[in-house]
Every structure is written in C-alpha cells, then in structure tokens.
N, CA and C atoms as an extended XYZ file, in Angstrom:
429
Properties=species:S:1:pos:R:3:atomname:S:1:resname:S:1:resid:I:1 pbc="F F F"
N         0.297       -1.012       -0.241 N   MET     1
C         0.429        0.437       -0.196 CA  MET     1
C         1.245        1.017       -0.071 C   MET     1
N         1.772        1.267        1.106 N   LYS     2
C         2.858        2.315        1.203 CA  LYS     2
C         3.231        2.704       -0.782 C   LYS     2
N         3.782        1.406       -1.322 N   LYS     3
C         4.588        1.142       -2.844 CA  LYS     3
C         3.821        2.846       -3.919 C   LYS     3
N         2.509        1.584       -2.934 N   ILE     4
C         1.190        2.461       -4.368 CA  ILE     4
C         1.550        4.327       -4.079 C   ILE     4
N         1.329        4.111       -2.527 N   SER     5
C         0.899        5.712       -1.882 CA  SER     5
C         2.278        6.573       -3.106 C   SER     5
N         3.698        6.470       -2.783 N   VAL     6
C         4.523        7.136       -2.879 CA  VAL     6
C         4.520        6.974       -4.962 C   VAL     6
N         4.074        6.142       -4.530 N   LEU     7
C         4.149        6.163       -6.686 CA  LEU     7
C         2.946        6.928       -7.279 C   LEU     7
N         1.597        6.354       -6.296 N   MET     8
C         0.644        8.337       -6.928 CA  MET     8
C         1.239        9.798       -6.859 C   MET     8
N         1.938        9.537       -5.471 N   CYS     9
C         2.518       11.126       -4.772 CA  CYS     9
C         3.724       11.898       -5.933 C   CYS     9
N         4.572       10.641       -6.642 N   LEU    10
C         5.822       10.414       -7.501 CA  LEU    10
C         5.483       11.191       -8.995 C   LEU    10
N         3.616       10.563       -8.809 N   MET    11
C         3.517       11.085      -10.775 CA  MET    11
C         3.026       12.298      -10.959 C   MET    11
N         2.358       12.990       -9.210 N   VAL    12
C         1.701       13.941       -9.886 CA  VAL    12
C         2.923       15.150       -9.208 C   VAL    12
N         3.910       14.769       -8.733 N   PHE    13
C         4.804       15.796       -8.415 CA  PHE    13
C         5.496       15.730      -10.379 C   PHE    13
N         6.363       14.752      -10.790 N   VAL    14
C         6.349       14.447      -12.031 CA  VAL    14
C         5.228       15.907      -12.736 C   VAL    14
N         4.399       14.763      -12.371 N   ASN    15
C         3.003       15.972      -13.279 CA  ASN    15
C         3.406       17.202      -13.234 C   ASN    15
N         3.520       18.561      -12.063 N   LEU    16
C         3.180       19.275      -11.811 CA  LEU    16
C         4.230       20.131      -12.693 C   LEU    16
N         5.599       19.347      -11.777 N   ILE    17
C         7.027       19.973      -12.977 CA  ILE    17
C         7.426       19.605      -14.384 C   ILE    17
N         7.020       19.267      -14.709 N   PHE    18
C         6.535       19.057      -16.734 CA  PHE    18
C         4.968       19.114      -16.604 C   PHE    18
N         4.058       20.197      -16.654 N   ALA    19
C         3.041       20.872      -16.745 CA  ALA    19
C         3.105       21.419      -17.928 C   ALA    19
N         2.498       20.531      -18.780 N   GLN    20
C         2.202       21.724      -20.146 CA  GLN    20
C         0.825       20.723      -19.822 C   GLN    20
N         0.052       21.523      -21.594 N   LYS    21
C        -1.294       20.805      -20.801 CA  LYS    21
C        -1.094       19.291      -22.009 C   LYS    21
N        -1.926       19.019      -21.802 N   ASP    22
C        -1.677       17.270      -22.363 CA  ASP    22
C        -3.104       17.625      -23.798 C   ASP    22
N        -2.168       17.335      -24.709 N   THR    23
C        -3.303       17.218      -26.038 CA  THR    23
C        -4.114       16.219      -26.724 C   THR    23
N        -3.874       14.977      -25.780 N   SER    24
C        -4.147       13.526      -26.530 CA  SER    24
C        -6.266       13.791      -26.082 C   SER    24
N        -6.781       14.353      -25.521 N   TYR    25
C        -7.847       14.571      -25.383 CA  TYR    25
C        -8.648       16.204      -26.107 C   TYR    25
N        -7.660       16.406      -27.509 N   TYR    26
C        -8.226       17.178      -28.354 CA  TYR    26
C        -8.341       15.955      -29.920 C   TYR    26
N        -9.272       16.002      -30.640 N   SER    27
C        -9.990       15.366      -31.402 CA  SER    27
C        -9.528       15.582      -32.110 C   SER    27
N        -8.325       14.468      -32.991 N   PRO    28
C        -7.827       15.087      -34.090 CA  PRO    28
C        -7.673       15.431      -34.610 C   PRO    28
N        -9.150       16.338      -35.566 N   LYS    29
C        -9.816       17.122      -36.547 CA  LYS    29
C        -9.748       18.246      -35.981 C   LYS    29
N        -9.027       18.641      -35.071 N   ILE    30
C        -8.500       20.157      -34.009 CA  ILE    30
C        -7.424       20.375      -34.499 C   ILE    30
N        -6.560       19.643      -34.212 N   ILE    31
C        -5.472       19.172      -34.493 CA  ILE    31
C        -4.635       18.991      -35.643 C   ILE    31
N        -4.178       20.908      -35.536 N   HIS    32
C        -3.623       20.690      -36.961 CA  HIS    32
C        -1.353       20.761      -36.685 C   HIS    32
N        -0.915       20.833      -37.373 N   TYR    33
C         0.636       20.729      -38.048 CA  TYR    33
C         1.105       21.976      -39.129 C   TYR    33
N         0.161       22.671      -39.554 N   SER    34
C         1.076       23.768      -40.088 CA  SER    34
C        -0.721       24.698      -41.144 C   SER    34
N        -0.516       26.257      -41.191 N   VAL    35
C        -0.899       27.148      -41.746 CA  VAL    35
C        -1.765       26.042      -42.530 C   VAL    35
N        -0.888       26.456      -43.036 N   ALA    36
C        -1.981       25.543      -44.661 CA  ALA    36
C        -2.705       25.027      -44.198 C   ALA    36
N        -2.569       23.415      -43.745 N   GLU    37
C        -3.235       22.726      -43.814 CA  GLU    37
C        -5.010       22.711      -43.217 C   GLU    37
N        -4.633       24.318      -41.919 N   ALA    38
C        -5.960       24.638      -41.124 CA  ALA    38
C        -6.683       25.553      -42.465 C   ALA    38
N        -6.743       26.750      -43.101 N   GLN    39
C        -6.875       27.607      -43.484 CA  GLN    39
C        -8.613       27.357      -43.426 C   GLN    39
N        -8.757       26.039      -43.911 N   ASN    40
C       -10.158       26.020      -44.164 CA  ASN    40
C       -11.034       26.203      -44.205 C   ASN    40
N       -10.844       25.661      -42.121 N   SER    41
C       -11.404       25.116      -41.062 CA  SER    41
C       -10.818       26.484      -39.585 C   SER    41
N       -10.681       27.421      -39.957 N   LYS    42
C       -10.043       28.505      -39.266 CA  LYS    42
C       -11.599       28.250      -37.477 C   LYS    42
N       -12.426       28.417      -37.634 N   GLU    43
C       -13.261       28.601      -35.728 CA  GLU    43
C       -12.848       27.770      -35.182 C   GLU    43
N       -12.190       26.037      -35.575 N   LYS    44
C       -12.162       24.868      -35.388 CA  LYS    44
C       -10.462       24.429      -35.077 C   LYS    44
N        -9.572       25.383      -35.787 N   VAL    45
C        -8.385       25.032      -35.133 CA  VAL    45
C        -8.487       25.594      -33.312 C   VAL    45
N        -8.212       24.184      -32.909 N   ILE    46
C        -7.253       24.572      -31.571 CA  ILE    46
C        -6.280       24.382      -31.346 C   ILE    46
N        -5.671       23.216      -32.360 N   VAL    47
C        -3.922       23.520      -31.296 CA  VAL    47
C        -3.065       23.656      -32.460 C   VAL    47
N        -2.081       24.176      -32.953 N   PHE    48
C        -0.816       23.973      -33.152 CA  PHE    48
C        -0.208       23.174      -32.792 C   PHE    48
N         0.972       21.924      -33.653 N   LEU    49
C         1.567       21.626      -33.248 CA  LEU    49
C         2.835       21.400      -34.369 C   LEU    49
N         3.778       22.943      -34.938 N   ILE    50
C         4.496       23.629      -36.621 CA  ILE    50
C         5.815       23.725      -35.024 C   ILE    50
N         6.365       21.961      -35.153 N   ARG    51
C         6.801       21.930      -34.676 CA  ARG    51
C         8.292       21.282      -35.578 C   ARG    51
N         9.499       21.276      -35.484 N   GLY    52
C        11.116       20.987      -35.704 CA  GLY    52
C        10.811       21.252      -37.801 C   GLY    52
N        10.361       22.308      -38.015 N   GLN    53
C        10.045       22.242      -39.642 CA  GLN    53
C        10.933       23.167      -39.455 C   GLN    53
N        11.738       25.002      -38.705 N   ASN    54
C        13.108       24.847      -39.588 CA  ASN    54
C        12.451       26.154      -39.982 C   ASN    54
N        11.094       26.554      -38.821 N   LEU    55
C        10.815       27.363      -39.794 CA  LEU    55
C        11.794       29.142      -39.122 C   LEU    55
N        11.342       30.070      -39.854 N   LEU    56
C        12.271       31.200      -39.122 CA  LEU    56
C        12.361       32.674      -38.977 C   LEU    56
N        10.607       32.403      -38.873 N   ILE    57
C         9.770       33.511      -38.220 CA  ILE    57
C         8.754       32.201      -37.764 C   ILE    57
N         7.375       33.412      -37.492 N   MET    58
C         6.183       32.535      -37.000 CA  MET    58
C         5.817       32.912      -37.391 C   MET    58
N         4.588       32.081      -38.762 N   PRO    59
C         4.002       32.709      -39.623 CA  PRO    59
C         2.413       32.821      -39.242 C   PRO    59
N         2.775       34.926      -39.641 N   ASN    60
C         2.135       36.070      -38.516 CA  ASN    60
C         0.026       35.142      -39.013 C   ASN    60
N         0.147       33.958      -39.582 N   GLU    61
C        -1.605       34.002      -40.107 CA  GLU    61
C        -2.412       33.147      -38.894 C   GLU    61
N        -0.976       32.916      -37.478 N   ILE    62
C        -1.662       32.616      -36.933 CA  ILE    62
C        -2.838       33.766      -35.944 C   ILE    62
N        -2.393       33.957      -35.841 N   SER    63
C        -3.344       35.931      -35.382 CA  SER    63
C        -4.899       35.381      -36.213 C   SER    63
N        -4.697       34.954      -37.090 N   ASP    64
C        -6.180       34.263      -37.844 CA  ASP    64
C        -7.427       33.025      -37.698 C   ASP    64
N        -6.105       33.152      -36.225 N   PHE    65
C        -7.098       31.979      -35.944 CA  PHE    65
C        -7.396       31.409      -34.395 C   PHE    65
N        -8.576       33.358      -34.323 N   LYS    66
C        -9.476       33.180      -32.785 CA  LYS    66
C        -9.684       31.878      -31.722 C   LYS    66
N        -9.319       30.527      -32.212 N   ASP    67
C        -9.949       29.973      -30.898 CA  ASP    67
C        -8.859       28.892      -30.414 C   ASP    67
N        -7.420       29.375      -31.499 N   LEU    68
C        -6.247       28.516      -30.732 CA  LEU    68
C        -5.962       28.574      -29.344 C   LEU    68
N        -6.161       28.012      -29.094 N   GLU    69
C        -6.132       27.227      -27.394 CA  GLU    69
C        -4.060       26.586      -26.833 C   GLU    69
N        -3.106       26.126      -27.819 N   MET    70
C        -2.407       25.809      -27.551 CA  MET    70
C        -1.601       25.770      -28.898 C   MET    70
N        -0.054       26.694      -28.886 N   VAL    71
C         0.488       27.230      -30.200 CA  VAL    71
C         1.953       26.210      -29.871 C   VAL    71
N         2.910       25.423      -30.003 N   ASN    72
C         3.690       24.468      -30.049 CA  ASN    72
C         4.313       24.927      -31.593 C   ASN    72
N         5.713       25.336      -31.323 N   LEU    73
C         6.577       25.871      -32.708 CA  LEU    73
C         7.637       25.341      -31.923 C   LEU    73
N         7.871       24.567      -30.692 N   MET    74
C         9.714       24.438      -30.969 CA  MET    74
C        10.680       23.521      -31.855 C   MET    74
N        11.773       23.893      -31.453 N   LYS    75
C        12.932       23.789      -32.375 CA  LYS    75
C        12.189       23.267      -33.611 C   LYS    75
N        11.497       24.584      -34.174 N   ASN    76
C        12.560       25.828      -35.250 CA  ASN    76
C        13.327       26.571      -34.971 C   ASN    76
N        13.554       27.332      -36.504 N   LYS    77
C        14.070       29.043      -35.961 CA  LYS    77
C        14.573       30.372      -36.041 C   LYS    77
N        12.787       30.011      -34.874 N   ILE    78
C        12.326       31.693      -34.758 CA  ILE    78
C        13.734       32.524      -33.893 C   ILE    78
N        13.639       33.846      -34.441 N   GLU    79
C        14.948       34.199      -33.525 CA  GLU    79
C        14.036       35.736      -32.896 C   GLU    79
N        12.832       35.732      -33.586 N   VAL    80
C        11.659       37.074      -32.832 CA  VAL    80
C        10.457       35.942      -32.720 C   VAL    80
N         9.978       35.753      -30.936 N   LEU    81
C         8.211       36.588      -30.958 CA  LEU    81
C         7.821       37.268      -30.723 C   LEU    81
N         6.627       37.111      -32.309 N   SER    82
C         6.412       38.308      -32.504 CA  SER    82
C         4.853       38.362      -32.396 C   SER    82
N         3.873       39.535      -31.925 N   SER    83
C         3.002       39.520      -31.607 CA  SER    83
C         1.774       38.872      -32.176 C   SER    83
N         2.179       38.718      -33.672 N   SER    84
C         0.689       37.485      -34.065 CA  SER    84
C        -0.457       37.407      -33.001 C   SER    84
N         0.828       36.237      -31.986 N   VAL    85
C         0.158       35.099      -31.382 CA  VAL    85
C        -1.136       35.916      -29.939 C   VAL    85
N        -0.349       37.483      -29.798 N   TYR    86
C        -0.685       37.905      -28.610 CA  TYR    86
C        -2.181       39.154      -28.516 C   TYR    86
N        -2.675       38.561      -30.094 N   ASN    87
C        -4.103       38.815      -30.312 CA  ASN    87
C        -5.172       37.399      -30.099 C   ASN    87
N        -4.783       36.303      -29.801 N   LEU    88
C        -6.291       34.893      -29.666 CA  LEU    88
C        -5.649       35.507      -28.514 C   LEU    88
N        -7.793       34.942      -28.697 N   PRO    89
C        -8.420       35.505      -27.554 CA  PRO    89
C        -8.113       34.054      -26.387 C   PRO    89
N        -7.970       32.923      -26.612 N   LYS    90
C        -8.356       31.771      -26.139 CA  LYS    90
C        -7.527       31.306      -25.347 C   LYS    90
N        -6.210       31.650      -26.164 N   LEU    91
C        -4.654       31.639      -26.034 CA  LEU    91
C        -4.493       30.803      -24.876 C   LEU    91
N        -4.126       29.120      -24.558 N   GLN    92
C        -3.455       29.156      -23.032 CA  GLN    92
C        -2.223       28.662      -22.108 C   GLN    92
N        -1.516       27.909      -23.741 N   GLU    93
C        -0.019       27.779      -22.926 CA  GLU    93
C         0.334       27.647      -25.031 C   GLU    93
N         1.475       28.117      -25.080 N   LEU    94
C         2.608       28.895      -25.886 CA  LEU    94
C         3.875       27.698      -26.218 C   LEU    94
N         4.205       27.165      -26.502 N   ASN    95
C         5.810       26.687      -26.134 CA  ASN    95
C         6.651       26.798      -27.423 C   ASN    95
N         8.098       27.395      -26.889 N   MET    96
C         8.411       27.907      -28.140 CA  MET    96
C        10.170       27.558      -27.668 C   MET    96
N        10.457       26.983      -26.772 N   ARG    97
C        11.563       26.118      -26.896 CA  ARG    97
C        12.491       25.267      -27.868 C   ARG    97
N        13.266       25.612      -27.662 N   GLU    98
C        14.447       25.098      -29.066 CA  GLU    98
C        14.693       25.642      -29.897 C   GLU    98
N        14.423       27.419      -29.878 N   ASN    99
C        14.375       28.346      -31.119 CA  ASN    99
C        15.819       28.587      -31.099 C   ASN    99
N        15.160       30.254      -31.671 N   ASN   100
C        16.324       30.760      -31.852 CA  ASN   100
C        16.228       31.979      -31.308 C   ASN   100
N        15.122       32.254      -29.929 N   LEU   101
C        14.582       33.726      -29.628 CA  LEU   101
C        15.633       34.521      -29.164 C   LEU   101
N        15.689       35.412      -29.706 N   LYS   102
C        16.430       35.704      -29.492 CA  LYS   102
C        15.446       37.822      -28.438 C   LYS   102
N        14.181       38.026      -28.771 N   SER   103
C        13.575       39.688      -28.070 CA  SER   103
C        12.026       38.576      -28.368 C   SER   103
N        11.669       39.297      -27.817 N   ILE   104
C        10.352       38.867      -27.688 CA  ILE   104
C         9.348       40.835      -27.824 C   ILE   104
N         8.561       40.389      -29.051 N   GLU   105
C         7.526       41.957      -29.128 CA  GLU   105
C         6.990       41.707      -28.206 C   GLU   105
N         6.664       43.573      -28.627 N   LYS   106
C         6.398       44.260      -27.007 CA  LYS   106
C         4.987       43.417      -27.711 C   LYS   106
N         3.713       44.770      -26.318 N   GLY   107
C         2.321       43.403      -26.786 CA  GLY   107
C         1.995       42.095      -25.589 C   GLY   107
N         3.087       41.341      -24.787 N   MET   108
C         3.224       40.126      -24.356 CA  MET   108
C         2.379       40.279      -23.301 C   MET   108
N         1.240       41.237      -22.527 N   GLY   109
C         0.268       41.464      -21.617 CA  GLY   109
C        -0.761       41.435      -22.284 C   GLY   109
N        -1.596       41.415      -23.957 N   LYS   110
C        -2.294       41.212      -23.520 CA  LYS   110
C        -2.798       40.136      -24.003 C   LYS   110
N        -1.943       38.724      -23.305 N   MET   111
C        -2.480       37.526      -23.802 CA  MET   111
C        -3.036       37.083      -22.593 C   MET   111
N        -4.025       36.853      -22.063 N   LYS   112
C        -4.718       37.422      -20.806 CA  LYS   112
C        -5.048       36.008      -20.038 C   LYS   112
N        -5.385       35.046      -21.389 N   GLU   113
C        -6.163       33.869      -21.378 CA  GLU   113
C        -4.532       32.463      -21.441 C   GLU   113
N        -3.376       32.926      -21.635 N   LEU   114
C        -2.364       32.568      -21.311 CA  LEU   114
C        -1.779       32.019      -20.253 C   LEU   114
N        -1.345       30.737      -20.007 N   GLU   115
C        -1.207       29.732      -18.481 CA  GLU   115
C        -0.050       29.066      -18.593 C   GLU   115
N         0.722       28.411      -19.997 N   PHE   116
C         1.646       28.176      -19.618 CA  PHE   116
C         2.799       28.297      -20.623 C   PHE   116
N         3.534       29.618      -20.131 N   LEU   117
C         4.977       29.986      -21.863 CA  LEU   117
C         6.047       29.420      -21.522 C   LEU   117
N         6.689       28.549      -22.321 N   PHE   118
C         7.993       27.632      -22.050 CA  PHE   118
C         8.732       28.369      -23.278 C   PHE   118
N         9.968       28.393      -22.508 N   LEU   119
C        11.078       29.513      -22.901 CA  LEU   119
C        12.456       28.923      -23.394 C   LEU   119
N        12.010       28.045      -22.278 N   GLU   120
C        13.828       27.491      -22.752 CA  GLU   120
C        14.565       27.101      -24.290 C   GLU   120
N        15.772       26.925      -23.506 N   LYS   121
C        17.060       26.914      -24.983 CA  LYS   121
C        16.942       27.422      -26.301 C   LYS   121
N        16.847       29.136      -25.695 N   ASN   122
C        16.562       30.054      -26.627 CA  ASN   122
C        18.107       31.135      -27.062 C   ASN   122
N        18.169       32.198      -26.970 N   GLN   123
C        18.638       33.286      -26.355 CA  GLN   123
C        18.125       34.006      -25.964 C   GLN   123
N        17.466       34.494      -25.286 N   LEU   124
C        17.532       35.535      -25.225 CA  LEU   124
C        17.510       36.145      -23.545 C   LEU   124
N        18.177       37.174      -23.843 N   GLN   125
C        18.595       37.578      -22.333 CA  GLN   125
C        17.880       38.638      -21.646 C   GLN   125
N        16.323       39.066      -21.546 N   GLU   126
C        15.533       39.683      -21.322 CA  GLU   126
C        13.629       39.117      -21.525 C   GLU   126
N        13.389       39.014      -19.943 N   ILE   127
C        12.079       39.342      -20.270 CA  ILE   127
C        11.452       39.924      -19.844 C   ILE   127
N        10.130       40.826      -21.118 N   PRO   128
C         9.937       42.147      -20.304 CA  PRO   128
C         9.258       42.124      -19.825 C   PRO   128
N         8.847       43.772      -19.247 N   GLN   129
C         8.225       43.621      -17.330 CA  GLN   129
C         6.600       43.489      -17.460 C   GLN   129
N         6.461       42.950      -19.424 N   GLU   130
C         4.602       43.028      -19.026 CA  GLU   130
C         4.275       41.514      -18.878 C   GLU   130
N         5.036       41.302      -18.931 N   ILE   131
C         4.785       39.693      -18.811 CA  ILE   131
C         4.001       39.475      -16.861 C   ILE   131
N         3.984       40.616      -16.358 N   LYS   132
C         4.005       40.607      -14.612 CA  LYS   132
C         2.079       40.691      -15.528 C   LYS   132
N         1.591       40.978      -16.151 N   LYS   133
C         0.309       41.727      -16.859 CA  LYS   133
C         0.044       39.789      -16.842 C   LYS   133
N         0.028       39.360      -17.276 N   LEU   134
C        -0.701       37.508      -16.488 CA  LEU   134
C        -0.975       37.084      -15.803 C   LEU   134
N        -1.810       37.240      -15.684 N   LYS   135
C        -2.422       37.098      -14.448 CA  LYS   135
C        -2.535       35.368      -14.284 C   LYS   135
N        -3.047       34.871      -15.071 N   LYS   136
C        -3.079       33.530      -15.478 CA  LYS   136
C        -2.384       32.493      -15.686 C   LYS   136
N        -0.606       33.820      -15.940 N   LEU   137
C         0.534       33.059      -16.106 CA  LEU   137
C         1.149       31.462      -15.182 C   LEU   137
N         0.786       30.244      -15.482 N   GLU   138
C         1.188       29.507      -14.296 CA  GLU   138
C         2.559       29.025      -14.235 C   GLU   138
N         3.371       28.598      -15.346 N   SER   139
C         4.178       28.247      -15.438 CA  SER   139
C         5.061       28.510      -16.485 C   SER   139
N         6.512       29.043      -15.970 N   ILE   140
C         6.370       29.569      -17.571 CA  ILE   140
C         8.324       29.799      -17.400 C   ILE   140
N         8.270       29.048      -18.462 N   ASP   141
C        10.139       27.609      -18.903 CA  ASP   141
C        11.279       28.686      -19.175 C   ASP   141
N        12.506       29.003      -18.102 N   LEU   142
C        13.502       30.094      -18.789 CA  LEU   142
C        14.440       28.711      -19.534 C   LEU   142
N        15.166       27.936      -18.932 N   GLU   143
C        16.198       27.437      -18.353 CA  GLU   143
C        16.404       26.129      -20.090 C   GLU   143
C-alpha cells in the first residue's frame, strides 16, 4: 500500500514539474500541423503543432485562428516572438522551446488567458516586464 501511495505522489510531482497541457483529449480534427492545412477550418482550429519545421519566423497567419488554445512551435529557428500570437483570445499555452529566440515583441501582456509559457533553450537576454500582466500564467520555463 505504501508503494502505491509513494508512486502516486511521485506521478503527481512529475506531472507538476512538466506542466504542459496534454493534447490527447483534443480531437485529431482540431490539431493542425501547418497553417496552410488549417486555412479551410479557421473556427475549428484549437491546437497548432508546428514543431521541427525549420521556420525562421512565426507565421503571421496564426493571428487569424481566434479559437487557438495551444501553439507549439518548438524546435524551429525562430528569432523573434512575434506579436501575431498576442491577439489570440483563447491562447492558454505557447511553446517556443529550442528556437533561436533573441527578442520578444511588445504587447505580451495582451495574452490574458495564457497559463503556460515555454521559452527554454533560446538566446533571450531579457523578458519584458509586461509578463507581470499575465494574471493566469501558472508556469514559465526559461532554462
């Protein structure tokens, strides 16, 4: 019985450490792997998993998808966190891990629903003070 309790506590602890929204509950119909693929169903796009595609810039078209809740652009070569994601009213998670981010455009404080922000393994020298305006932000990973 103690082994089960310890195991459950460990699982909860690991889950908290790696707090990232689980996409498994999203229907495959609403997860998209490119902006072009999603153009025909903008109102149904909830998750973008555009990772590892060697993107140099964030697609500006992302701002057209007002129902987006999660954007994963990790493992690209993006240098600037563009304001194109700031006007997504439902965005809860933004994953920019392992890019070449050097700067973050002004306006970050507009992401009122953002809960998780992943910026580790980039080249950021500073984080804008606007991040303090993100009242729902639960986790920010920088290392």
